[in-house]
Short mmCIF file of N, CA, C and O in Angstrom, two decimals:
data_model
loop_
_atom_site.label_atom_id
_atom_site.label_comp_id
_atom_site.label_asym_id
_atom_site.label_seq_id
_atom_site.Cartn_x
_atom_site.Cartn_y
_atom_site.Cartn_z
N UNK A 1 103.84 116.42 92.97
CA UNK A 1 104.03 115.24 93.77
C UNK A 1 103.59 115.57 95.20
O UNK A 1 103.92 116.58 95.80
N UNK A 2 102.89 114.69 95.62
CA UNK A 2 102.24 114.80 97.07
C UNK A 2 103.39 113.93 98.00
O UNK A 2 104.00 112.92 97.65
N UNK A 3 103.46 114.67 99.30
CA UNK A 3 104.28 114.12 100.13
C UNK A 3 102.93 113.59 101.34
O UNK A 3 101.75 113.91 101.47
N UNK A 4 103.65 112.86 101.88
CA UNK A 4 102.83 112.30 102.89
C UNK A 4 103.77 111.30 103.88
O UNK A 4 104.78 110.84 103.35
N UNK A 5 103.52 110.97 105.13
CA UNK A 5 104.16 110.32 105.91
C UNK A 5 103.36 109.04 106.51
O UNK A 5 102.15 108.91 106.65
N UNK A 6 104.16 108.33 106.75
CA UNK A 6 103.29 107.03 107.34
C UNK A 6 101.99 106.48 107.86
O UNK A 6 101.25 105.52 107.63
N UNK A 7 102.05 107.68 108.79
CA UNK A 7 100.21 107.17 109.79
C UNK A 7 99.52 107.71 107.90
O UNK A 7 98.86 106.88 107.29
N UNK A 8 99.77 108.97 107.30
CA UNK A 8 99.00 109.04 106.05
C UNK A 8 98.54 108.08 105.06
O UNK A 8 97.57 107.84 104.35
N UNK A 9 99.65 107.65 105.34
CA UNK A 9 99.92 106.25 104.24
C UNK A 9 99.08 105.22 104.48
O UNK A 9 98.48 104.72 103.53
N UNK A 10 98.88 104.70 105.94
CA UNK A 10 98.03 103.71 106.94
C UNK A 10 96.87 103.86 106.31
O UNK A 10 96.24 103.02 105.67
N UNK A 11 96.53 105.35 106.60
CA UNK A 11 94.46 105.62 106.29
C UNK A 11 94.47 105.60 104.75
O UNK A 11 93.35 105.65 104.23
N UNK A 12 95.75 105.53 103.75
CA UNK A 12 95.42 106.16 102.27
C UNK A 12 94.91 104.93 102.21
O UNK A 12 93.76 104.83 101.81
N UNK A 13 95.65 103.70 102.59
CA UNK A 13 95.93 102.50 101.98
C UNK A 13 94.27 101.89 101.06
O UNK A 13 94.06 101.28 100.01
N UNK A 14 93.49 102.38 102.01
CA UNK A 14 91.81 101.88 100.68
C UNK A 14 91.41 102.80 99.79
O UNK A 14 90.34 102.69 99.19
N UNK A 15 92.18 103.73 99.62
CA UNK A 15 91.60 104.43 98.57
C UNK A 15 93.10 104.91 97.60
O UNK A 15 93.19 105.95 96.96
N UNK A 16 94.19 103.84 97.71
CA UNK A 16 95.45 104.43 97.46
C UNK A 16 95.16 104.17 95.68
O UNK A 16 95.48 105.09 94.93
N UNK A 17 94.82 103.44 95.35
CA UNK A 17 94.81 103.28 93.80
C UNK A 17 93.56 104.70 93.19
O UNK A 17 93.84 105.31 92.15
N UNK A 18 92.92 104.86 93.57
CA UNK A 18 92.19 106.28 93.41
C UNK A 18 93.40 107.56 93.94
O UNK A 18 93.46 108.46 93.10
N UNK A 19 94.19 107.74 94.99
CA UNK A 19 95.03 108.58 95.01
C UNK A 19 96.15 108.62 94.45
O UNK A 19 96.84 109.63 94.61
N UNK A 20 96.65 107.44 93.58
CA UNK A 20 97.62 107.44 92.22
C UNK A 20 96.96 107.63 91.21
O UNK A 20 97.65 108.10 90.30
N UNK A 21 95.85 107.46 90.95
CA UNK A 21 95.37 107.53 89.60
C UNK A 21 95.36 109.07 90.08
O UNK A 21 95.85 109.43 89.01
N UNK A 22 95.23 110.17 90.73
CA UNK A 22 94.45 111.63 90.58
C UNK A 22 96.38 112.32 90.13
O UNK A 22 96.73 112.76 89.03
N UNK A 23 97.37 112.18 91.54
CA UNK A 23 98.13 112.56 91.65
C UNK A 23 99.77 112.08 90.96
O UNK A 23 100.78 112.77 90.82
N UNK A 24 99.54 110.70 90.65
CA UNK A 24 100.73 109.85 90.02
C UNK A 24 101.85 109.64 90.44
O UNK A 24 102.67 109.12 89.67
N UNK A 25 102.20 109.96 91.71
CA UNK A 25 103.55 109.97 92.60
C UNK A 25 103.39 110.20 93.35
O UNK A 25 103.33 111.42 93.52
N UNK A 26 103.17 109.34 94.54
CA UNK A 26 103.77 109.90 96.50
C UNK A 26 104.99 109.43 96.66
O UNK A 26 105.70 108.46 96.38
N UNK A 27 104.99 110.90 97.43
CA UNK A 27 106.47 110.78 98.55
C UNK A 27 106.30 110.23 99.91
O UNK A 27 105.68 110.78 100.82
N UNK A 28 106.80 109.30 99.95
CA UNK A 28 106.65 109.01 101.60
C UNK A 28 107.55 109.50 102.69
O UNK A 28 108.66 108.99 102.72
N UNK A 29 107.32 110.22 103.39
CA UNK A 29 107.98 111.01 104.55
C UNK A 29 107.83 110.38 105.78
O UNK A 29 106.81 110.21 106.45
N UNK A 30 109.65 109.85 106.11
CA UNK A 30 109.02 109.56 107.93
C UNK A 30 110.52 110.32 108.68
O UNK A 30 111.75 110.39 108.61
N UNK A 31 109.64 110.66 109.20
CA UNK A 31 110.88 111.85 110.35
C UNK A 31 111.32 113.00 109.52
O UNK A 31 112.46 113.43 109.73
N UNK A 32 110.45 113.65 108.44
CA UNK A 32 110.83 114.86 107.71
C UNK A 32 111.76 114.10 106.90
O UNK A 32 112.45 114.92 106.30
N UNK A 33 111.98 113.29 106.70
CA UNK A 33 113.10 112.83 105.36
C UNK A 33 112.16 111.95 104.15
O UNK A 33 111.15 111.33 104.49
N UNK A 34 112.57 111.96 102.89
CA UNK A 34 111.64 111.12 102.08
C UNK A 34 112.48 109.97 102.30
O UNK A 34 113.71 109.91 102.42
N UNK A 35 111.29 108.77 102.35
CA UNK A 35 112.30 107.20 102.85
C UNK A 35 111.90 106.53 101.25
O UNK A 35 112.86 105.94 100.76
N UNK A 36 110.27 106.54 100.12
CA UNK A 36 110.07 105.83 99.32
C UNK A 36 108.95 106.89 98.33
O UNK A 36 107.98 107.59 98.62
N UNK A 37 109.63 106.59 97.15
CA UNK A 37 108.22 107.05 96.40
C UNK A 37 107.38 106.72 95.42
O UNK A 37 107.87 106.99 94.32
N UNK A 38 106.09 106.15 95.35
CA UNK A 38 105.56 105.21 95.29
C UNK A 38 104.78 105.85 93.81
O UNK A 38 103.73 106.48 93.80
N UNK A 39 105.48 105.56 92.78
CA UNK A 39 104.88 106.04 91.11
C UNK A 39 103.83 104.85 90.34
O UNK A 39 104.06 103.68 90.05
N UNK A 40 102.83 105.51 90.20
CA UNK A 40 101.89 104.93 89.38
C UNK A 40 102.37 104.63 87.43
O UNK A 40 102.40 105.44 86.50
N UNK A 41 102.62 103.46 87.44
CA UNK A 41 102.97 103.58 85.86
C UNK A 41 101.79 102.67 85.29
O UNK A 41 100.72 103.27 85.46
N UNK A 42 101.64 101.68 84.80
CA UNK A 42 100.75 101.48 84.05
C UNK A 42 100.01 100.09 84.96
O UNK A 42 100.66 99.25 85.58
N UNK A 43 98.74 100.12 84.85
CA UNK A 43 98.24 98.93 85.33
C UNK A 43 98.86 97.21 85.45
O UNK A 43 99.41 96.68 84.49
N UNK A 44 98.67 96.61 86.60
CA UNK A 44 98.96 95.24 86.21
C UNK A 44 98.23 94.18 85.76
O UNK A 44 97.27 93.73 86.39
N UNK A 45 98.65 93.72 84.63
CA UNK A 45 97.24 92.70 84.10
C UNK A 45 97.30 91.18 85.07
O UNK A 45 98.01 90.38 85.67
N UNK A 46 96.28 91.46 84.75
CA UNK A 46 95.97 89.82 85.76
C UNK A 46 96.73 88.78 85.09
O UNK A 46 97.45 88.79 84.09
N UNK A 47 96.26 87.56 86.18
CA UNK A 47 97.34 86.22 85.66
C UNK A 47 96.43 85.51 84.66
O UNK A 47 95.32 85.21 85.10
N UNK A 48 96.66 85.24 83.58
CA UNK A 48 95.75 84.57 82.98
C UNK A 48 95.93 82.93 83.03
O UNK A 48 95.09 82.26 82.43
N UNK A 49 96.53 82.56 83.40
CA UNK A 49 96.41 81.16 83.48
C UNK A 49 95.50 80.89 84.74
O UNK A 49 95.94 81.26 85.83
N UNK A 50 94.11 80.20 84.66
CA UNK A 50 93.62 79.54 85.58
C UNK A 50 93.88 78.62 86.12
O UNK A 50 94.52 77.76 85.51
N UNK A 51 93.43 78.38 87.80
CA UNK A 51 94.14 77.01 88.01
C UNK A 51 92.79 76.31 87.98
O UNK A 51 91.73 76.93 88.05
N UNK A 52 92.94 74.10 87.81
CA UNK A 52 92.13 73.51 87.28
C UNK A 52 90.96 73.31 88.81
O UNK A 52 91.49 73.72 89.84
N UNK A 53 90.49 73.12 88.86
CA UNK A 53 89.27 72.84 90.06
C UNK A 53 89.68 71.39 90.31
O UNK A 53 89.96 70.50 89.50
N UNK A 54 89.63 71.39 91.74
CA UNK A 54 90.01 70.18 92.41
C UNK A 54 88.96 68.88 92.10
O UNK A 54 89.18 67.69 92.33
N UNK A 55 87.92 69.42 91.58
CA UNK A 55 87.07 67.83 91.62
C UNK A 55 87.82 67.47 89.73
O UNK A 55 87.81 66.29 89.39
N UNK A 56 88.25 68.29 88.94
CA UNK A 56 88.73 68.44 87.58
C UNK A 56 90.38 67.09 87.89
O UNK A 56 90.65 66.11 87.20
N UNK A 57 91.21 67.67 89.28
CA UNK A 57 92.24 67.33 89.45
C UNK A 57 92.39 65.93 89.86
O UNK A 57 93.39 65.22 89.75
N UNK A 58 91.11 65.59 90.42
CA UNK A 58 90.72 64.42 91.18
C UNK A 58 90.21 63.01 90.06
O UNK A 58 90.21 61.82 90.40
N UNK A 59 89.86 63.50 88.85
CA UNK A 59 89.20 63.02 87.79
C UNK A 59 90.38 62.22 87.37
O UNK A 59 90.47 61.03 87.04
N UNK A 60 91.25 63.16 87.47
CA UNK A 60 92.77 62.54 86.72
C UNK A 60 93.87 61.62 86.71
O UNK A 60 94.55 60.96 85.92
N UNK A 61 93.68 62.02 88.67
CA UNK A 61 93.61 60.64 89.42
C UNK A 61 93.63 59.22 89.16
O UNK A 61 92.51 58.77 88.90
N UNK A 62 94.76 58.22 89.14
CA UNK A 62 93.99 56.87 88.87
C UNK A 62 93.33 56.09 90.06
O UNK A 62 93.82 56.34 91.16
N UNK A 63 92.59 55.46 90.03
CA UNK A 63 91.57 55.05 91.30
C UNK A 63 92.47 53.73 91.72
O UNK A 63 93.12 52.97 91.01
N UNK A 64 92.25 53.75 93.15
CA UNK A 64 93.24 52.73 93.73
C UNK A 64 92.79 51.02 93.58
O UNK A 64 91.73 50.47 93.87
N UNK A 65 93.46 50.72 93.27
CA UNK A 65 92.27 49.05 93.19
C UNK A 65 92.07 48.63 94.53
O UNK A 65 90.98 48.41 95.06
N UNK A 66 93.28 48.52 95.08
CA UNK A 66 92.94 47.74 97.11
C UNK A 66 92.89 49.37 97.55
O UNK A 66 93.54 50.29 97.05
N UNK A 67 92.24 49.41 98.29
CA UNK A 67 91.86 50.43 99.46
C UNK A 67 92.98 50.54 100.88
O UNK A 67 93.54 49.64 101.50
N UNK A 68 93.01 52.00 101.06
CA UNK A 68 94.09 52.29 101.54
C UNK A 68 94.21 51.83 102.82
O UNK A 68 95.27 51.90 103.46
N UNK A 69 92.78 51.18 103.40
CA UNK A 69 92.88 50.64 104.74
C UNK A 69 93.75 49.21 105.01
O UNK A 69 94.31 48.81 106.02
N UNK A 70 93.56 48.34 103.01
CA UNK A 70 93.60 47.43 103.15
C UNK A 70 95.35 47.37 103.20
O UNK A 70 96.00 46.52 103.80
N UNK A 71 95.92 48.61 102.32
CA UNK A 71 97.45 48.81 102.26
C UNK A 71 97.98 48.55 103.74
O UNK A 71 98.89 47.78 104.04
N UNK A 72 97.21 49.38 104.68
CA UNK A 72 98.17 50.03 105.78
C UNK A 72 98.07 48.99 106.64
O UNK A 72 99.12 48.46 107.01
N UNK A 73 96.65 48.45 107.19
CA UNK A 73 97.03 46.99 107.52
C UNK A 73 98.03 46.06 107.18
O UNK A 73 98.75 45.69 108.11
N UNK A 74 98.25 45.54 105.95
CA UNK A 74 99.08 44.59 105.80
C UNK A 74 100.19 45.70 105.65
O UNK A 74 100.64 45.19 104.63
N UNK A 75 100.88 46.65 105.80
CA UNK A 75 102.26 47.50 106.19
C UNK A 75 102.06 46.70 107.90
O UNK A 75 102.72 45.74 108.29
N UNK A 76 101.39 47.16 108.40
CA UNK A 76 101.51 47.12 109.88
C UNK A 76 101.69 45.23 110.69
O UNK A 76 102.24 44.79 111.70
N UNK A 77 101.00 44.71 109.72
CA UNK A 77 101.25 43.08 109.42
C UNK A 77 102.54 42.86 109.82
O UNK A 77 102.93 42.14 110.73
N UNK A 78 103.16 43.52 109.08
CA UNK A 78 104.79 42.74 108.08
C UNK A 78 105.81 43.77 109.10
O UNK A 78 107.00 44.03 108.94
N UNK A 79 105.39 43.99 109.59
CA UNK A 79 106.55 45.10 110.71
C UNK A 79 106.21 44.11 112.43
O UNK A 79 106.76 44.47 113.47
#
């Protein structure tokens, strides 16, 4: 197990999944004490549910018959 301390941790951070895959456990050290230790167990699989595309979401939509200019006018009418 590799120990390492914070500013380490800062510069690992782009190559940290290459330095779990070699070593499989850091210790994180701040002030000479271990505070976290950060174990590689098995990959995370992605989300498989896609989300739908907005022109897809828009389709679904029911289309307005009067137009929203014509709504807000007659709101502003009646007040």
């Amino acid at each position: 197990m590799k120990s390492i301390n914070v500013r380490e941790l800062r510069a690992l951070i782009p190559s940290l999944k290459a330095e779990l895959a070699a070593e499989h456990e850091l210790l994180l050290v701040s002030n000479g004490e271990p505070v976290a230790r950060i174990v590689a167990l098995a990959p995370v699989a992605p989300a498989k549910k896609k989300l739908t595309s907005m022109k897809a979401f828009r389709e679904t939509m029911p289309m307005m018959r009067v137009p929203s200019e014509v709504l807000i006018r007659e709101d502003r009418d009646r007040r």
